[in-house]
PDB file of C-alpha atoms in Angstrom:
ATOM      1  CA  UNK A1468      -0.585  22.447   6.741  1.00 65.00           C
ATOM      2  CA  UNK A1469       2.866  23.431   6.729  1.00 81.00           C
ATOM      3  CA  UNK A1470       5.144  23.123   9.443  1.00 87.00           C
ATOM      4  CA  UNK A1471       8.441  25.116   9.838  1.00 88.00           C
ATOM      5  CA  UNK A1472      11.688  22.619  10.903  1.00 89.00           C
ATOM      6  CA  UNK A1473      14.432  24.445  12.068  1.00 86.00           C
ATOM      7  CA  UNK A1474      18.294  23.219  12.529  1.00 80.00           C
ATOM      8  CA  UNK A1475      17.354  21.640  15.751  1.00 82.00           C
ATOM      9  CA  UNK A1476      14.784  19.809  14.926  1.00 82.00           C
ATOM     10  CA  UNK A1477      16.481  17.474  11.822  1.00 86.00           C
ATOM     11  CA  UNK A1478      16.839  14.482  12.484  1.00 89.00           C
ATOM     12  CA  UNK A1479      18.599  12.296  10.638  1.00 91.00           C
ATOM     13  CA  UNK A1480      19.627   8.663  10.398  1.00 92.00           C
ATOM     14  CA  UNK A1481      23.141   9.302   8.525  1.00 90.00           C
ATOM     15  CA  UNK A1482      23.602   5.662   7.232  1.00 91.00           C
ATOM     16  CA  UNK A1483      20.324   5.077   5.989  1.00 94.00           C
ATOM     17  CA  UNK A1484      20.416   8.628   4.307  1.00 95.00           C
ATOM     18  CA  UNK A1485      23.721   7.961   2.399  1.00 94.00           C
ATOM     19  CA  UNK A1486      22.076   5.022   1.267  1.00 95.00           C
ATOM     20  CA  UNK A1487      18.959   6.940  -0.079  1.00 96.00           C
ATOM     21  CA  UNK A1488      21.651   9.999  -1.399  1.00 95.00           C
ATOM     22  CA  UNK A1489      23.497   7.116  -2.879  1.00 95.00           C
ATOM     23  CA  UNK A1490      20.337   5.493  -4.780  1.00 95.00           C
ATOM     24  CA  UNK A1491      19.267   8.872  -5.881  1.00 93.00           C
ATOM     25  CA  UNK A1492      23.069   9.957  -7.409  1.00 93.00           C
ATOM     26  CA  UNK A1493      22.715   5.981  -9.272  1.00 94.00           C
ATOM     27  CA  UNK A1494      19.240   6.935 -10.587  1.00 91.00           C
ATOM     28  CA  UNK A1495      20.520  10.675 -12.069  1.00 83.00           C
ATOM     29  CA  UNK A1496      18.024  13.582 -11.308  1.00 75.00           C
ATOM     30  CA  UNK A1497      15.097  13.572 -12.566  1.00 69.00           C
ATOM     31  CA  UNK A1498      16.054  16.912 -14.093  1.00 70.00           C
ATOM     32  CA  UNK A1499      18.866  19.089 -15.002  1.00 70.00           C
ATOM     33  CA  UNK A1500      20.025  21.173 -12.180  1.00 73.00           C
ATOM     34  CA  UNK A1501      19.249  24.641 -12.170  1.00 80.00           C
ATOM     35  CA  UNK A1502      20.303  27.842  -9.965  1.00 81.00           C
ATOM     36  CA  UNK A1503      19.691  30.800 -10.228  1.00 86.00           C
ATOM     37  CA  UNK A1504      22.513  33.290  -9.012  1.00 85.00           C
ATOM     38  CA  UNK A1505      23.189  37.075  -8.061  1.00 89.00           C
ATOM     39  CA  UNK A1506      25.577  39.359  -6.398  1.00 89.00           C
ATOM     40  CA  UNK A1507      24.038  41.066  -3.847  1.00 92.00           C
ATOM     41  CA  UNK A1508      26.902  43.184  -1.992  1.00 93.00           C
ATOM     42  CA  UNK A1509      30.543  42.422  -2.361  1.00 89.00           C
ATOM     43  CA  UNK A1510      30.210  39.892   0.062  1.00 87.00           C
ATOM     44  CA  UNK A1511      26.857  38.311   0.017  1.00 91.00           C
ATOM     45  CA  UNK A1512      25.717  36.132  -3.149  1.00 88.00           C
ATOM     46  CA  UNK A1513      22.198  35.088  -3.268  1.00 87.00           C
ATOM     47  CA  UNK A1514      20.726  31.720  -4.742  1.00 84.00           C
ATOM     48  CA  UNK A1515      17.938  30.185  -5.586  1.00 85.00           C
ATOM     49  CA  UNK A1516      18.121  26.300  -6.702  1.00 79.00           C
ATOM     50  CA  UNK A1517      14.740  25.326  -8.247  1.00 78.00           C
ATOM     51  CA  UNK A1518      13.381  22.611  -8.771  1.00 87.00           C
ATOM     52  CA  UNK A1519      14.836  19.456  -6.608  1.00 91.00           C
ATOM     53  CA  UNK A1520      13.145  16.471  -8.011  1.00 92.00           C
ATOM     54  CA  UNK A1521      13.726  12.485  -7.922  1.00 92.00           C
ATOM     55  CA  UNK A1522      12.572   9.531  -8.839  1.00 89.00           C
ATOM     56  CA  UNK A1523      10.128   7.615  -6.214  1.00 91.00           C
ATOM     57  CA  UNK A1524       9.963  10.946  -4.028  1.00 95.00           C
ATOM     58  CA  UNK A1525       6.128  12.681  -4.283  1.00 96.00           C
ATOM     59  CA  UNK A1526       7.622  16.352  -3.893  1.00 96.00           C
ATOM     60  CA  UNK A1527      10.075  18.964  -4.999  1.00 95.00           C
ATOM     61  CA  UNK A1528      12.382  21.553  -3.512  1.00 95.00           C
ATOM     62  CA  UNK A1529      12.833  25.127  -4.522  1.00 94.00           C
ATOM     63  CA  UNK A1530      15.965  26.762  -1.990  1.00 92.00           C
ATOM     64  CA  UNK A1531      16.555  29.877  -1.722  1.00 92.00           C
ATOM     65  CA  UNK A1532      19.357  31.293   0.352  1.00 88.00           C
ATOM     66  CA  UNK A1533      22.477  33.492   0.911  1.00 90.00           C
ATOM     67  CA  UNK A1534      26.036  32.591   0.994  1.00 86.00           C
ATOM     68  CA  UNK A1535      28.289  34.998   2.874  1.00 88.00           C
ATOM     69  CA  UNK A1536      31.873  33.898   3.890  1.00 83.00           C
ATOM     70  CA  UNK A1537      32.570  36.512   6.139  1.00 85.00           C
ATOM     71  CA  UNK A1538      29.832  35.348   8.775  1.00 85.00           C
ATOM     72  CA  UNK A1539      28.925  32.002  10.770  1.00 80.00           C
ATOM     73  CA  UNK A1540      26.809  30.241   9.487  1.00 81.00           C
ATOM     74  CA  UNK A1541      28.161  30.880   6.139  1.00 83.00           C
ATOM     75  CA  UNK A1542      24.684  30.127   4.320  1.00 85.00           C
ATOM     76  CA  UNK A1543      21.500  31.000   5.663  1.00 89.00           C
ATOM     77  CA  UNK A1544      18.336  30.774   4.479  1.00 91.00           C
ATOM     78  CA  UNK A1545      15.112  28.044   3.629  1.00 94.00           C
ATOM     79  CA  UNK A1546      14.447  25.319   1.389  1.00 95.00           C
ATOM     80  CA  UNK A1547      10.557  24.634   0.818  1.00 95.00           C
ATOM     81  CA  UNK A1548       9.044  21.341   0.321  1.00 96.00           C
ATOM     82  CA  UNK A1549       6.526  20.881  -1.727  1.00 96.00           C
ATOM     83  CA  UNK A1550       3.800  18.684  -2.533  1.00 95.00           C
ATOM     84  CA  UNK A1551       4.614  17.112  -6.264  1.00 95.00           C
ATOM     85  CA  UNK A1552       0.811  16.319  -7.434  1.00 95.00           C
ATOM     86  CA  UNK A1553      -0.379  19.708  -5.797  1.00 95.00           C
ATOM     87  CA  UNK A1554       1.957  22.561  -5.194  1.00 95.00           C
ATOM     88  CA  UNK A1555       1.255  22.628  -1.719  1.00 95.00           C
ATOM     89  CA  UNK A1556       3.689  23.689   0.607  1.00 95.00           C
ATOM     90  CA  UNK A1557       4.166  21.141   2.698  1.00 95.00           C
ATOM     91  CA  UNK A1558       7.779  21.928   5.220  1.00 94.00           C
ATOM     92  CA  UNK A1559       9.946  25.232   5.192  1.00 94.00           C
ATOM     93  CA  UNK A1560      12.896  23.596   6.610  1.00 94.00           C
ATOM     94  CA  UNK A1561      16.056  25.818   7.810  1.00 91.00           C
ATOM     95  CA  UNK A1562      18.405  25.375   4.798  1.00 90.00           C
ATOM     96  CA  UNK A1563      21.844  26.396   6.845  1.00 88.00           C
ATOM     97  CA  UNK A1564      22.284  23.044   8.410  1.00 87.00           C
ATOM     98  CA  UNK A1565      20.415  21.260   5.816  1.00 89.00           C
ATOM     99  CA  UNK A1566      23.149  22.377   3.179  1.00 88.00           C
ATOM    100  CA  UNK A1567      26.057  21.746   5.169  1.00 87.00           C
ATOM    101  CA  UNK A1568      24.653  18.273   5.912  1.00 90.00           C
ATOM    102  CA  UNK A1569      24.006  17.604   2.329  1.00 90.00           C
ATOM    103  CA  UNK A1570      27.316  18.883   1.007  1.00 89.00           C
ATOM    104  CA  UNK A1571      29.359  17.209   3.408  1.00 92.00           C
ATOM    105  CA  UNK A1572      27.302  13.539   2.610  1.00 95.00           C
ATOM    106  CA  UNK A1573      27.781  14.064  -0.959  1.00 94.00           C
ATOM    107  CA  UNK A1574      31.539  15.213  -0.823  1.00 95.00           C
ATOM    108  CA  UNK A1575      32.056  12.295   1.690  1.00 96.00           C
ATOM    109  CA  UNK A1576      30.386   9.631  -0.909  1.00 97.00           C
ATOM    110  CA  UNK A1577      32.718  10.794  -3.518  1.00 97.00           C
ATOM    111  CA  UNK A1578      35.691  10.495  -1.379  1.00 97.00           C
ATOM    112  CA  UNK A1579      34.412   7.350  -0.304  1.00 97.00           C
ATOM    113  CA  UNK A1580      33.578   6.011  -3.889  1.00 98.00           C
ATOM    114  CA  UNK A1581      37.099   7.109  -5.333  1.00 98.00           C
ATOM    115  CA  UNK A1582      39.629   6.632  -2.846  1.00 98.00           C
ATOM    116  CA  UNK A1583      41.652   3.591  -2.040  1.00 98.00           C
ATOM    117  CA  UNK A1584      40.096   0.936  -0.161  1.00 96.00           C
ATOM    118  CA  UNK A1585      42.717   1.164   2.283  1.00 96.00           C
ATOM    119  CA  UNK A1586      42.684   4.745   2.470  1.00 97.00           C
ATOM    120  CA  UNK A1587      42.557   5.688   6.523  1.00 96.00           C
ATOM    121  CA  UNK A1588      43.689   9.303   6.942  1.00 96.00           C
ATOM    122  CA  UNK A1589      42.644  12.252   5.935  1.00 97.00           C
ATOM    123  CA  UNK A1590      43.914  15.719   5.523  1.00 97.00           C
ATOM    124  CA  UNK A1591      41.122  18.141   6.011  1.00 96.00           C
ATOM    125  CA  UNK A1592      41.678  21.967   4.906  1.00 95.00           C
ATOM    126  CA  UNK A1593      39.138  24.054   5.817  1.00 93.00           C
ATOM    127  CA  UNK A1594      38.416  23.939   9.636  1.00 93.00           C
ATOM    128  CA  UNK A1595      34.668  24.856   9.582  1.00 89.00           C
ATOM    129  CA  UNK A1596      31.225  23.773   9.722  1.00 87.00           C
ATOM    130  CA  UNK A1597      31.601  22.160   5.924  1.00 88.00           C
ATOM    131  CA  UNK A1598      34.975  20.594   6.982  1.00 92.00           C
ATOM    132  CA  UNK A1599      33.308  18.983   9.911  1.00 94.00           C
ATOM    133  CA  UNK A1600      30.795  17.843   7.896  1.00 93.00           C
ATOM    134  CA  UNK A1601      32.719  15.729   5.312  1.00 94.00           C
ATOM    135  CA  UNK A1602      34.736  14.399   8.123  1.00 96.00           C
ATOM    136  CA  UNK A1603      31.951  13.298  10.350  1.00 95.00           C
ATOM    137  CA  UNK A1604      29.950  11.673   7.180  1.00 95.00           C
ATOM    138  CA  UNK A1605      33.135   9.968   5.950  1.00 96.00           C
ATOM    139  CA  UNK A1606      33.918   8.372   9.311  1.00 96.00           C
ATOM    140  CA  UNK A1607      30.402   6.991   8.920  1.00 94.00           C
ATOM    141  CA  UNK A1608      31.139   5.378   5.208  1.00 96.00           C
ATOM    142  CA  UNK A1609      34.547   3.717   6.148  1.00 96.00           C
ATOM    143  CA  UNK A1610      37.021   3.768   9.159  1.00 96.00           C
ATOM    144  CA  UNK A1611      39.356   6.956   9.805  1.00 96.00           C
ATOM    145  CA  UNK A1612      42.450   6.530  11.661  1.00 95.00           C
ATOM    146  CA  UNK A1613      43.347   9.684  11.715  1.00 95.00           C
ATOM    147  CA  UNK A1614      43.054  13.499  10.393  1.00 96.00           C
ATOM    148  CA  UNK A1615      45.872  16.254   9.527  1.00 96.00           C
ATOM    149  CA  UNK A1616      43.795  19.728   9.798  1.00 95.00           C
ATOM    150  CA  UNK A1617      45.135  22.725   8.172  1.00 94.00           C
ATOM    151  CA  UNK A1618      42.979  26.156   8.432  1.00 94.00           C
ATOM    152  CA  UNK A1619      44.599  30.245   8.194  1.00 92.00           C
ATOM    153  CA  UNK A1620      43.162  30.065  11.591  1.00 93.00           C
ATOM    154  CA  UNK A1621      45.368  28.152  14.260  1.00 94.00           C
ATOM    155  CA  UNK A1622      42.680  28.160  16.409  1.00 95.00           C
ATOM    156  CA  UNK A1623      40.319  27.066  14.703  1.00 94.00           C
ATOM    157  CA  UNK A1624      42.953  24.191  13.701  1.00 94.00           C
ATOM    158  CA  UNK A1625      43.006  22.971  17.143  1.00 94.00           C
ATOM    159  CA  UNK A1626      39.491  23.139  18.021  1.00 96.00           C
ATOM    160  CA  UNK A1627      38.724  20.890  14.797  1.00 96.00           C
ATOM    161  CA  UNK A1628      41.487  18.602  16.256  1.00 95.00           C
ATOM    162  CA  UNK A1629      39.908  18.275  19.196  1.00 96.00           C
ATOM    163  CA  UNK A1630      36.142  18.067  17.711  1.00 97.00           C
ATOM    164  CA  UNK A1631      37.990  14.574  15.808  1.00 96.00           C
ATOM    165  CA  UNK A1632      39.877  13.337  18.642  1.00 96.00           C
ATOM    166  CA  UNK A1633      36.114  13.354  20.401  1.00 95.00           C
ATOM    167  CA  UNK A1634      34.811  11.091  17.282  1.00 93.00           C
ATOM    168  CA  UNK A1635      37.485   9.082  18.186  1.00 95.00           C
ATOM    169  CA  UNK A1636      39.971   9.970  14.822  1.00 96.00           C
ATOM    170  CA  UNK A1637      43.586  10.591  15.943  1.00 94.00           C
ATOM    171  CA  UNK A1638      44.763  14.481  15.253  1.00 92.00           C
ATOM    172  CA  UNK A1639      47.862  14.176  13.425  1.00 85.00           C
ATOM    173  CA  UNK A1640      50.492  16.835  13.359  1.00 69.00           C
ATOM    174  CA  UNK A1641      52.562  15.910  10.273  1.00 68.00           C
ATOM    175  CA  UNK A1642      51.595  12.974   8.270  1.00 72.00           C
ATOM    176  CA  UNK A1643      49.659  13.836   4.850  1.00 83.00           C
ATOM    177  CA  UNK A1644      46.472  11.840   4.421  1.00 89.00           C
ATOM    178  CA  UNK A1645      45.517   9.692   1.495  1.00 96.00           C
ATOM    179  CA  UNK A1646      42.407  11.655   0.912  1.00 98.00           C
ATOM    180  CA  UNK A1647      42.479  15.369   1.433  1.00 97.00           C
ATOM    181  CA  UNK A1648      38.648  17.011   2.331  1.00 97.00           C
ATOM    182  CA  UNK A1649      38.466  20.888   1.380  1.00 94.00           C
ATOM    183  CA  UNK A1650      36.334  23.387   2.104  1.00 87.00           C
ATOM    184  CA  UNK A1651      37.678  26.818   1.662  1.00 90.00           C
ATOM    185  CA  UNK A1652      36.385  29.677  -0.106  1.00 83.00           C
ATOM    186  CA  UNK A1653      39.274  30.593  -1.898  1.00 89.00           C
ATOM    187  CA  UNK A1654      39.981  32.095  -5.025  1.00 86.00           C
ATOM    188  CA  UNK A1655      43.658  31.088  -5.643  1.00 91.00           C
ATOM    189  CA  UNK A1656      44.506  27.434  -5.705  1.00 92.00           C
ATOM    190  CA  UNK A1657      45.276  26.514  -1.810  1.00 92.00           C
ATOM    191  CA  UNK A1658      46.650  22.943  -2.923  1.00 94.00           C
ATOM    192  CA  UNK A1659      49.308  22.280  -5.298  1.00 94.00           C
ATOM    193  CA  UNK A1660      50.510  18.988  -5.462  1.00 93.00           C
ATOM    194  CA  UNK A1661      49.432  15.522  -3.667  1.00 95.00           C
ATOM    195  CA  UNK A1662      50.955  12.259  -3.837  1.00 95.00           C
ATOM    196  CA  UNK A1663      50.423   9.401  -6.069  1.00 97.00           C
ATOM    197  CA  UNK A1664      47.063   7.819  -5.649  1.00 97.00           C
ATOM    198  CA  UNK A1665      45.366  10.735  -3.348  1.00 98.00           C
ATOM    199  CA  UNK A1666      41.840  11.190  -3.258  1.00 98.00           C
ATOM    200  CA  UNK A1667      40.815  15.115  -3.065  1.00 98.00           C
ATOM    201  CA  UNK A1668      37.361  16.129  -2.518  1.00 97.00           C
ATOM    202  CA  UNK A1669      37.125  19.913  -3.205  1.00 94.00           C
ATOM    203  CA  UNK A1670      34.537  21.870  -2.506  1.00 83.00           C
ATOM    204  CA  UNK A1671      35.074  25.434  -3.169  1.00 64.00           C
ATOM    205  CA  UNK A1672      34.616  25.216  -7.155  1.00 62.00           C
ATOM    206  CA  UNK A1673      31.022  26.142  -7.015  1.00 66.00           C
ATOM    207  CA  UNK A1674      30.650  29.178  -8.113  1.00 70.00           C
ATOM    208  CA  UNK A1675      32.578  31.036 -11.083  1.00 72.00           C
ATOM    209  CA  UNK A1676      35.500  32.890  -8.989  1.00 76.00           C
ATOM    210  CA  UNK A1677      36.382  30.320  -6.369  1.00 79.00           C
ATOM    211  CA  UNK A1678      39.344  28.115  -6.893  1.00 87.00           C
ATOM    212  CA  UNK A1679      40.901  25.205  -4.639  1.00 92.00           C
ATOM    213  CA  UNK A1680      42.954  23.397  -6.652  1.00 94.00           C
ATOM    214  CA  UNK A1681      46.083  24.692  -8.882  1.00 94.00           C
ATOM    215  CA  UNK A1682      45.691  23.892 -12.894  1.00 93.00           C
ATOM    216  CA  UNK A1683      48.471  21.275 -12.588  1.00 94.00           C
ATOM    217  CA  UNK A1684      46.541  18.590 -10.452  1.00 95.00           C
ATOM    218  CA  UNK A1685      43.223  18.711 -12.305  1.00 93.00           C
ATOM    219  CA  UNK A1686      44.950  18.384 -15.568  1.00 94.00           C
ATOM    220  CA  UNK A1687      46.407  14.966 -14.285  1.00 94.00           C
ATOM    221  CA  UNK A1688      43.870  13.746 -12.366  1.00 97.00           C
ATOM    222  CA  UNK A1689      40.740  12.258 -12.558  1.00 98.00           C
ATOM    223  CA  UNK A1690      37.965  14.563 -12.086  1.00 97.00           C
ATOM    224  CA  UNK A1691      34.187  13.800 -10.854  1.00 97.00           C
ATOM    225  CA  UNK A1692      31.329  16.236 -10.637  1.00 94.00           C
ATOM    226  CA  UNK A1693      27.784  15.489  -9.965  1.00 91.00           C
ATOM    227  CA  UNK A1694      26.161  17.839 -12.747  1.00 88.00           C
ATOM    228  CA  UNK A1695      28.770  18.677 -16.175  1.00 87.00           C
ATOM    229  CA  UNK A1696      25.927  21.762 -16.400  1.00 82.00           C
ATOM    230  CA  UNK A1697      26.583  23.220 -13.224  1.00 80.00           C
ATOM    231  CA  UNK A1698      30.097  22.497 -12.659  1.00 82.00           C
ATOM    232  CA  UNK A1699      32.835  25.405 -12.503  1.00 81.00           C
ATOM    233  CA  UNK A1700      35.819  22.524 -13.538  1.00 86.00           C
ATOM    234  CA  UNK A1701      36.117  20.462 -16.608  1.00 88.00           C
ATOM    235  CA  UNK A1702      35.305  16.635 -15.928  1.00 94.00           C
ATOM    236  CA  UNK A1703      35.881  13.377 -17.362  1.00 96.00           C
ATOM    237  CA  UNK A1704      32.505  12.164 -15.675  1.00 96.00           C
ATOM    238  CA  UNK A1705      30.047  11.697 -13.375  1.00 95.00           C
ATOM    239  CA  UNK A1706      29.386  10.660  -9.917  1.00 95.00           C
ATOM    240  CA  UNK A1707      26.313   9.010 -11.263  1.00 94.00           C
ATOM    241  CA  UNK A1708      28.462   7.208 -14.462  1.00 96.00           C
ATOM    242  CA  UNK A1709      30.740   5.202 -11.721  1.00 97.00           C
ATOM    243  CA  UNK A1710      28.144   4.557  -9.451  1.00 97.00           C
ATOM    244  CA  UNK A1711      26.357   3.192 -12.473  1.00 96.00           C
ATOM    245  CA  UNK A1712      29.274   1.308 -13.945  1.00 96.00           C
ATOM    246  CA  UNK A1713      29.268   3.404 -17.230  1.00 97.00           C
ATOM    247  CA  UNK A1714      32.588   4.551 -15.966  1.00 97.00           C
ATOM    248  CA  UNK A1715      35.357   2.579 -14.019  1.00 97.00           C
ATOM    249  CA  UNK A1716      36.044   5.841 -11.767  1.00 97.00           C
ATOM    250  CA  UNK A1717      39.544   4.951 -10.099  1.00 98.00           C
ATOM    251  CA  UNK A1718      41.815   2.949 -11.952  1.00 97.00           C
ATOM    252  CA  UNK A1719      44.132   2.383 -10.601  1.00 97.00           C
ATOM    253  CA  UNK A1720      46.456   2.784  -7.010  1.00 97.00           C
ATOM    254  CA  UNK A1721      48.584   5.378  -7.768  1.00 97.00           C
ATOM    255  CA  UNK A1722      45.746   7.599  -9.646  1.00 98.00           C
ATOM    256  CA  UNK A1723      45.262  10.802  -8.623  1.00 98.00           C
ATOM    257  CA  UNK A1724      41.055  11.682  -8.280  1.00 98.00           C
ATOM    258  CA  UNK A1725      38.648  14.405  -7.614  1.00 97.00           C
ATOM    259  CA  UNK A1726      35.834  14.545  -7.142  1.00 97.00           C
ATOM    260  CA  UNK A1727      34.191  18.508  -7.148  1.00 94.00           C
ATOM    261  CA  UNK A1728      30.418  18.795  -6.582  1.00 91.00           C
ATOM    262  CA  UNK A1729      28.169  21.405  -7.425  1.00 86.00           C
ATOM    263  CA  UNK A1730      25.493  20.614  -5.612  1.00 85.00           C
ATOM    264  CA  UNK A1731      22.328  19.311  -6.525  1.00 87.00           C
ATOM    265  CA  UNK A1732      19.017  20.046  -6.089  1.00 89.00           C
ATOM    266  CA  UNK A1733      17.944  16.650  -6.597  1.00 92.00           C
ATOM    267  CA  UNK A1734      20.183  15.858  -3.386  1.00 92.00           C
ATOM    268  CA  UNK A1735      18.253  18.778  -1.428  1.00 93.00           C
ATOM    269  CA  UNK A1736      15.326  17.009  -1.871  1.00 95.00           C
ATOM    270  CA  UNK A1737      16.432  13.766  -0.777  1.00 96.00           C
ATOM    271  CA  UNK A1738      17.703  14.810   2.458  1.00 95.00           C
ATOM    272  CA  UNK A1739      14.355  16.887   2.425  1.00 96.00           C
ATOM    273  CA  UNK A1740      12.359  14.367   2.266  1.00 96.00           C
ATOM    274  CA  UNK A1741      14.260  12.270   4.237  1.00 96.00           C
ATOM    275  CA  UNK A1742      14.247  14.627   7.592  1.00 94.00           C
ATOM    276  CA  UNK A1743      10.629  15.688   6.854  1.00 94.00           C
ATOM    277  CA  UNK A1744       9.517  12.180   7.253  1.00 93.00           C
ATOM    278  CA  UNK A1745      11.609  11.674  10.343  1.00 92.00           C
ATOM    279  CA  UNK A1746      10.089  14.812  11.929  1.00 90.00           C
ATOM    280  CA  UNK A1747       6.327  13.690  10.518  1.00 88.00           C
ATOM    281  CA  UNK A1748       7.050  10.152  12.550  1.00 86.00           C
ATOM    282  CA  UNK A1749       8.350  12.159  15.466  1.00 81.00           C
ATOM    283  CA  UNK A1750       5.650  14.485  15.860  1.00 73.00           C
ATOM    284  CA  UNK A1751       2.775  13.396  14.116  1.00 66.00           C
ATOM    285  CA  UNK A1752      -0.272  15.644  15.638  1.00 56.00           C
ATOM    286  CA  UNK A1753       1.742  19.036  14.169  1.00 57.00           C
ATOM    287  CA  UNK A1754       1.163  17.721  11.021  1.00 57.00           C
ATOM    288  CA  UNK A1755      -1.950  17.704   8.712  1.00 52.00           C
ATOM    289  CA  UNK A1756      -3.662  13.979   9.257  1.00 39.00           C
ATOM    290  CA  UNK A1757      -4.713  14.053   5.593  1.00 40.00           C
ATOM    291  CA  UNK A1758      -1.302  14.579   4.355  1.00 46.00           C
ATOM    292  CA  UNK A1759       0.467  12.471   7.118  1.00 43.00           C
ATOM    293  CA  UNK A1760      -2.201   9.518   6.010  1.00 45.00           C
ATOM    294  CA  UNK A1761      -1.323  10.219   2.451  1.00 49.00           C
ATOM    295  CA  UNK A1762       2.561  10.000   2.953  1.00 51.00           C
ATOM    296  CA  UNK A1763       3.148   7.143   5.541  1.00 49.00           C
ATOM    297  CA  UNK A1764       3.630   4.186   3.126  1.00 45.00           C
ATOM    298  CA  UNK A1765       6.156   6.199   1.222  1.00 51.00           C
TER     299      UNK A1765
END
């Protein structure tokens, strides 16, 4: 039986699922990633990522949803969970916060991964859901002392500001941070030049057409995608290559990196999997006893 999960309803134990995000990223995916994309209207892309699959998980992912930067939620739409041996559809699970949760983790573990140890503020641009997110997860990987916000909105500035003060990160009103968190959907480069040994996590490069960062920084820097195939930036390597120790990622103190994610499907389904079991503990009479049984020592 398939149950429907929607954004209220995910629960999720943040460090134990950058842990599992983190394994998963080591491992690779099982398979390259795959999307399929199409304009829709002038302002509304469509998307379908198919399949999500890992290593040690018994299902799959197929998402399909809409991206449309003039509303709020940006993203709407479902990811379904499936059963890997069967086909059978086991969890349509709201993908809007699921997404935003999953991009933010993985930008944050990059950030995390590729910054200086002693790296404490952080310059977010982008004051919305997706800037929230990467804040929120990377205050969870290391301690943030404080957090420069910079939006085209004021107001939206401010309420950010005050969202961090609440997770107890100091707003700052002038002082550049050592990493710098985007999340724009520009298509002219927004950031031009950082200073020696900045961290940048950017994620507005996934699709052809959007652009974050000018020419001059990623030709001098570092730069880290999760999947060469789907990435709209040429990379030196992987996420997966440093985490594996196939490359040395950061070098050195006053290196510039970047890390620029795609996405994975692979990473849908880990976060997936991860709030469908949650929500089968939780609840377990809505779900099917057979497949509950068949699941729990997983």
């Amino acid at each position: 039986m398939a149950v429907v999960l929607g954004a209220g309803e995910l629960e999720v134990d943040l460090p134990r699922l950058a842990s599992e995000l983190t394994a998963a990223l080591r491992a690779g995916p099982a398979e390259p990633g795959q999307r399929v994309r199409a304009q829709v209207t002038p302002d509304v892309t469509a998307m379908v990522l198919m399949p999500g699959l890992a290593a040690g998980i018994p299902a799959y992912t197929v998402k399909v949803h809409a991206k449309n930067p003039n509303r709020s939620p940006a993203i709407t739409g479902v990811i379904c969970l499936h059963d890997l041996a069967t086909g059978d559809l086991l969890a349509l699970i709201d993908s809007s916060h699921l997404t935003a949760l999953r991009t933010g983790l993985g930008g944050a573990l990059g950030a995390h991964l590729l910054a200086r140890p002693d790296a404490r503020h952080v310059t977010v641009i982008g004051a919305g859901a997706q800037g929230r997110a990467q804040l929120q997860a990377l205050a969870a990987l290391r301690p943030i002392e404080s957090v420069l916000v910079r939006d085209t909105d004021p107001a939206a500035a401010r309420k950010f500001a005050a969202w961090a003060e609440e997770l107890g990160i100091r707003a700052s009103g002038a002082a550049e941070g050592e990493i710098v968190l985007m999340a724009t959907w520009s298509r002219v480069p927004v950031l031009h030049e950082v200073s020696p040994g900045t961290h940048i996590t950017s994620l507005g490069a996934d699709e052809p057409g959007k652009v974050e960062l000018a020419p001059g920084i990623l030709d001098s820097a570092l730069v880290v995608v999760d999947d060469p195939g789907l990435a709209h930036v040429a990379a030196d390597t992987t996420i997966g290559a440093v985490l594996r120790g196939e490359h040395p990622g950061r070098t050195g103190a006053d290196q510039v990196t970047v890390y620029s994610p795609a996405g994975l499907p692979m990473q849908d389904l880990v976060i997936a999997w991860h709030v469908y079991r949650n929500a089968r503990r939780k609840s377990p009479a809505v779900f099917d006893i057979g497949v509950s049984q068949r699941y729990e020592s997983r």
